[in-house]
Amino acid sequence: MNIIPALCIPHHDVTPSNGKPRSSDSNKMIMRNPQELGIGIDEKAALVIIGDQISSVSADGKARCYTKICQVDGDEKVMRITKITEADKELFLSELLEQVKED
């Protein structure tokens, strides 16, 4: 079993009792730590990793997983969020991690 060098955001689509959506909190966390890859996982979704290839499955057909990368250009930071779907066959973990290192 390998450990993925990323920040896992479980229950990405949930708003807990403090009223702050986990998705918004995680965006702020990634913006503060642009060297980290974030992976958001909705409550009824699972991230699937086979070798280097990643995709997701959904129990209800709506839940998804997401990658979150903060791109830094000088003093400007931009959040890039990408949905990971069951159909993704060309999405590779190593490429995502390289994007984080480059920014």
JSON list of C-alpha atoms in Angstrom, two decimals:
[
{"chain": "A", "resi": 1, "resn": "MET", "atom": "CA", "xyz": [0.00, 0.00, 0.00]},
{"chain": "A", "resi": 2, "resn": "ASN", "atom": "CA", "xyz": [1.38, 3.39, -1.03]},
{"chain": "A", "resi": 3, "resn": "ILE", "atom": "CA", "xyz": [0.67, 6.77, 0.49]},
{"chain": "A", "resi": 4, "resn": "ILE", "atom": "CA", "xyz": [-0.39, 9.52, -1.93]},
{"chain": "A", "resi": 5, "resn": "PRO", "atom": "CA", "xyz": [1.39, 12.84, -1.34]},
{"chain": "A", "resi": 6, "resn": "ALA", "atom": "CA", "xyz": [-1.80, 14.93, -1.36]},
{"chain": "A", "resi": 7, "resn": "LEU", "atom": "CA", "xyz": [-4.28, 16.51, 1.02]},
{"chain": "A", "resi": 8, "resn": "CYS", "atom": "CA", "xyz": [-7.44, 14.40, 1.21]},
{"chain": "A", "resi": 9, "resn": "ILE", "atom": "CA", "xyz": [-10.70, 16.29, 1.66]},
{"chain": "A", "resi": 10, "resn": "PRO", "atom": "CA", "xyz": [-13.36, 13.72, 2.63]},
{"chain": "A", "resi": 11, "resn": "HIS", "atom": "CA", "xyz": [-17.07, 14.66, 2.58]},
{"chain": "A", "resi": 12, "resn": "HIS", "atom": "CA", "xyz": [-16.13, 17.46, 0.17]},
{"chain": "A", "resi": 13, "resn": "ASP", "atom": "CA", "xyz": [-19.79, 18.27, -0.59]},
{"chain": "A", "resi": 14, "resn": "VAL", "atom": "CA", "xyz": [-20.94, 18.51, 3.06]},
{"chain": "A", "resi": 15, "resn": "THR", "atom": "CA", "xyz": [-21.58, 21.58, 5.21]},
{"chain": "A", "resi": 16, "resn": "PRO", "atom": "CA", "xyz": [-20.90, 20.57, 8.83]},
{"chain": "A", "resi": 17, "resn": "SER", "atom": "CA", "xyz": [-22.53, 22.08, 11.93]},
{"chain": "A", "resi": 18, "resn": "ASN", "atom": "CA", "xyz": [-20.17, 25.10, 11.88]},
{"chain": "A", "resi": 19, "resn": "GLY", "atom": "CA", "xyz": [-21.91, 26.26, 8.67]},
{"chain": "A", "resi": 20, "resn": "LYS", "atom": "CA", "xyz": [-18.71, 26.38, 6.59]},
{"chain": "A", "resi": 21, "resn": "PRO", "atom": "CA", "xyz": [-18.81, 24.14, 3.49]},
{"chain": "A", "resi": 22, "resn": "ARG", "atom": "CA", "xyz": [-15.86, 21.73, 3.47]},
{"chain": "A", "resi": 23, "resn": "SER", "atom": "CA", "xyz": [-15.27, 22.59, -0.18]},
{"chain": "A", "resi": 24, "resn": "SER", "atom": "CA", "xyz": [-14.74, 26.29, 0.68]},
{"chain": "A", "resi": 25, "resn": "ASP", "atom": "CA", "xyz": [-12.52, 25.48, 3.67]},
{"chain": "A", "resi": 26, "resn": "SER", "atom": "CA", "xyz": [-10.40, 23.18, 1.53]},
{"chain": "A", "resi": 27, "resn": "ASN", "atom": "CA", "xyz": [-10.02, 25.86, -1.17]},
{"chain": "A", "resi": 28, "resn": "LYS", "atom": "CA", "xyz": [-8.59, 28.22, 1.45]},
{"chain": "A", "resi": 29, "resn": "MET", "atom": "CA", "xyz": [-6.27, 25.48, 2.73]},
{"chain": "A", "resi": 30, "resn": "ILE", "atom": "CA", "xyz": [-4.90, 24.77, -0.76]},
{"chain": "A", "resi": 31, "resn": "MET", "atom": "CA", "xyz": [-4.46, 28.50, -1.45]},
{"chain": "A", "resi": 32, "resn": "ARG", "atom": "CA", "xyz": [-2.37, 28.75, 1.76]},
{"chain": "A", "resi": 33, "resn": "ASN", "atom": "CA", "xyz": [-0.35, 25.67, 0.75]},
{"chain": "A", "resi": 34, "resn": "PRO", "atom": "CA", "xyz": [0.12, 25.92, -3.05]},
{"chain": "A", "resi": 35, "resn": "GLN", "atom": "CA", "xyz": [2.77, 23.20, -2.99]},
{"chain": "A", "resi": 36, "resn": "GLU", "atom": "CA", "xyz": [0.09, 20.63, -2.08]},
{"chain": "A", "resi": 37, "resn": "LEU", "atom": "CA", "xyz": [-2.30, 18.72, -4.33]},
{"chain": "A", "resi": 38, "resn": "GLY", "atom": "CA", "xyz": [-5.81, 18.56, -2.87]},
{"chain": "A", "resi": 39, "resn": "ILE", "atom": "CA", "xyz": [-8.19, 15.70, -3.61]},
{"chain": "A", "resi": 40, "resn": "GLY", "atom": "CA", "xyz": [-11.81, 16.33, -2.67]},
{"chain": "A", "resi": 41, "resn": "ILE", "atom": "CA", "xyz": [-14.07, 13.30, -2.29]},
{"chain": "A", "resi": 42, "resn": "ASP", "atom": "CA", "xyz": [-17.84, 13.81, -2.06]},
{"chain": "A", "resi": 43, "resn": "GLU", "atom": "CA", "xyz": [-19.79, 11.87, 0.56]},
{"chain": "A", "resi": 44, "resn": "LYS", "atom": "CA", "xyz": [-21.13, 9.22, -1.85]},
{"chain": "A", "resi": 45, "resn": "ALA", "atom": "CA", "xyz": [-18.01, 8.93, -4.01]},
{"chain": "A", "resi": 46, "resn": "ALA", "atom": "CA", "xyz": [-14.78, 6.98, -3.95]},
{"chain": "A", "resi": 47, "resn": "LEU", "atom": "CA", "xyz": [-11.42, 7.75, -5.52]},
{"chain": "A", "resi": 48, "resn": "VAL", "atom": "CA", "xyz": [-10.10, 4.86, -7.58]},
{"chain": "A", "resi": 49, "resn": "ILE", "atom": "CA", "xyz": [-6.35, 4.52, -8.16]},
{"chain": "A", "resi": 50, "resn": "ILE", "atom": "CA", "xyz": [-5.00, 1.70, -10.29]},
{"chain": "A", "resi": 51, "resn": "GLY", "atom": "CA", "xyz": [-1.28, 2.05, -10.80]},
{"chain": "A", "resi": 52, "resn": "ASP", "atom": "CA", "xyz": [-0.87, 5.69, -11.79]},
{"chain": "A", "resi": 53, "resn": "GLN", "atom": "CA", "xyz": [-4.35, 6.12, -13.28]},
{"chain": "A", "resi": 54, "resn": "ILE", "atom": "CA", "xyz": [-7.08, 7.82, -11.24]},
{"chain": "A", "resi": 55, "resn": "SER", "atom": "CA", "xyz": [-10.86, 7.96, -11.62]},
{"chain": "A", "resi": 56, "resn": "SER", "atom": "CA", "xyz": [-13.89, 8.02, -9.35]},
{"chain": "A", "resi": 57, "resn": "VAL", "atom": "CA", "xyz": [-17.07, 6.07, -8.77]},
{"chain": "A", "resi": 58, "resn": "SER", "atom": "CA", "xyz": [-20.35, 7.39, -7.45]},
{"chain": "A", "resi": 59, "resn": "ALA", "atom": "CA", "xyz": [-22.99, 5.61, -5.38]},
{"chain": "A", "resi": 60, "resn": "ASP", "atom": "CA", "xyz": [-25.75, 8.00, -6.49]},
{"chain": "A", "resi": 61, "resn": "GLY", "atom": "CA", "xyz": [-24.55, 9.05, -9.95]},
{"chain": "A", "resi": 62, "resn": "LYS", "atom": "CA", "xyz": [-24.00, 12.63, -8.76]},
{"chain": "A", "resi": 63, "resn": "ALA", "atom": "CA", "xyz": [-21.13, 12.47, -6.25]},
{"chain": "A", "resi": 64, "resn": "ARG", "atom": "CA", "xyz": [-17.66, 13.20, -7.62]},
{"chain": "A", "resi": 65, "resn": "CYS", "atom": "CA", "xyz": [-14.03, 13.53, -6.73]},
{"chain": "A", "resi": 66, "resn": "TYR", "atom": "CA", "xyz": [-12.02, 16.63, -7.53]},
{"chain": "A", "resi": 67, "resn": "THR", "atom": "CA", "xyz": [-8.41, 17.69, -7.84]},
{"chain": "A", "resi": 68, "resn": "LYS", "atom": "CA", "xyz": [-7.50, 21.09, -6.45]},
{"chain": "A", "resi": 69, "resn": "ILE", "atom": "CA", "xyz": [-4.32, 22.82, -7.54]},
{"chain": "A", "resi": 70, "resn": "CYS", "atom": "CA", "xyz": [-3.28, 26.37, -6.68]},
{"chain": "A", "resi": 71, "resn": "GLN", "atom": "CA", "xyz": [-1.42, 27.99, -9.56]},
{"chain": "A", "resi": 72, "resn": "VAL", "atom": "CA", "xyz": [0.96, 30.77, -8.55]},
{"chain": "A", "resi": 73, "resn": "ASP", "atom": "CA", "xyz": [1.99, 33.50, -10.99]},
{"chain": "A", "resi": 74, "resn": "GLY", "atom": "CA", "xyz": [4.05, 36.10, -9.19]},
{"chain": "A", "resi": 75, "resn": "ASP", "atom": "CA", "xyz": [1.86, 37.48, -6.41]},
{"chain": "A", "resi": 76, "resn": "GLU", "atom": "CA", "xyz": [-1.33, 36.07, -7.93]},
{"chain": "A", "resi": 77, "resn": "LYS", "atom": "CA", "xyz": [-2.82, 32.73, -6.91]},
{"chain": "A", "resi": 78, "resn": "VAL", "atom": "CA", "xyz": [-5.55, 30.98, -8.89]},
{"chain": "A", "resi": 79, "resn": "MET", "atom": "CA", "xyz": [-7.44, 27.86, -7.79]},
{"chain": "A", "resi": 80, "resn": "ARG", "atom": "CA", "xyz": [-7.90, 25.23, -10.49]},
{"chain": "A", "resi": 81, "resn": "ILE", "atom": "CA", "xyz": [-10.54, 22.59, -9.67]},
{"chain": "A", "resi": 82, "resn": "THR", "atom": "CA", "xyz": [-11.04, 19.60, -11.95]},
{"chain": "A", "resi": 83, "resn": "LYS", "atom": "CA", "xyz": [-13.74, 16.93, -11.65]},
{"chain": "A", "resi": 84, "resn": "ILE", "atom": "CA", "xyz": [-12.54, 13.34, -11.72]},
{"chain": "A", "resi": 85, "resn": "THR", "atom": "CA", "xyz": [-15.15, 11.12, -13.36]},
{"chain": "A", "resi": 86, "resn": "GLU", "atom": "CA", "xyz": [-15.67, 7.42, -14.00]},
{"chain": "A", "resi": 87, "resn": "ALA", "atom": "CA", "xyz": [-14.92, 8.08, -17.68]},
{"chain": "A", "resi": 88, "resn": "ASP", "atom": "CA", "xyz": [-11.42, 9.47, -16.99]},
{"chain": "A", "resi": 89, "resn": "LYS", "atom": "CA", "xyz": [-8.96, 7.13, -18.62]},
{"chain": "A", "resi": 90, "resn": "GLU", "atom": "CA", "xyz": [-6.18, 9.63, -19.25]},
{"chain": "A", "resi": 91, "resn": "LEU", "atom": "CA", "xyz": [-5.84, 11.19, -15.79]},
{"chain": "A", "resi": 92, "resn": "PHE", "atom": "CA", "xyz": [-2.59, 10.23, -14.09]},
{"chain": "A", "resi": 93, "resn": "LEU", "atom": "CA", "xyz": [-1.55, 10.95, -10.51]},
{"chain": "A", "resi": 94, "resn": "SER", "atom": "CA", "xyz": [2.10, 11.50, -11.45]},
{"chain": "A", "resi": 95, "resn": "GLU", "atom": "CA", "xyz": [1.09, 14.27, -13.90]},
{"chain": "A", "resi": 96, "resn": "LEU", "atom": "CA", "xyz": [-1.03, 16.01, -11.27]},
{"chain": "A", "resi": 97, "resn": "LEU", "atom": "CA", "xyz": [1.82, 15.90, -8.76]},
{"chain": "A", "resi": 98, "resn": "GLU", "atom": "CA", "xyz": [4.18, 17.36, -11.38]},
{"chain": "A", "resi": 99, "resn": "GLN", "atom": "CA", "xyz": [1.78, 20.26, -11.96]},
{"chain": "A", "resi": 100, "resn": "VAL", "atom": "CA", "xyz": [1.92, 21.10, -8.26]},
{"chain": "A", "resi": 101, "resn": "LYS", "atom": "CA", "xyz": [5.74, 21.05, -8.28]},
{"chain": "A", "resi": 102, "resn": "GLU", "atom": "CA", "xyz": [5.88, 23.32, -11.34]},
{"chain": "A", "resi": 103, "resn": "ASP", "atom": "CA", "xyz": [3.63, 26.04, -9.88]}
]
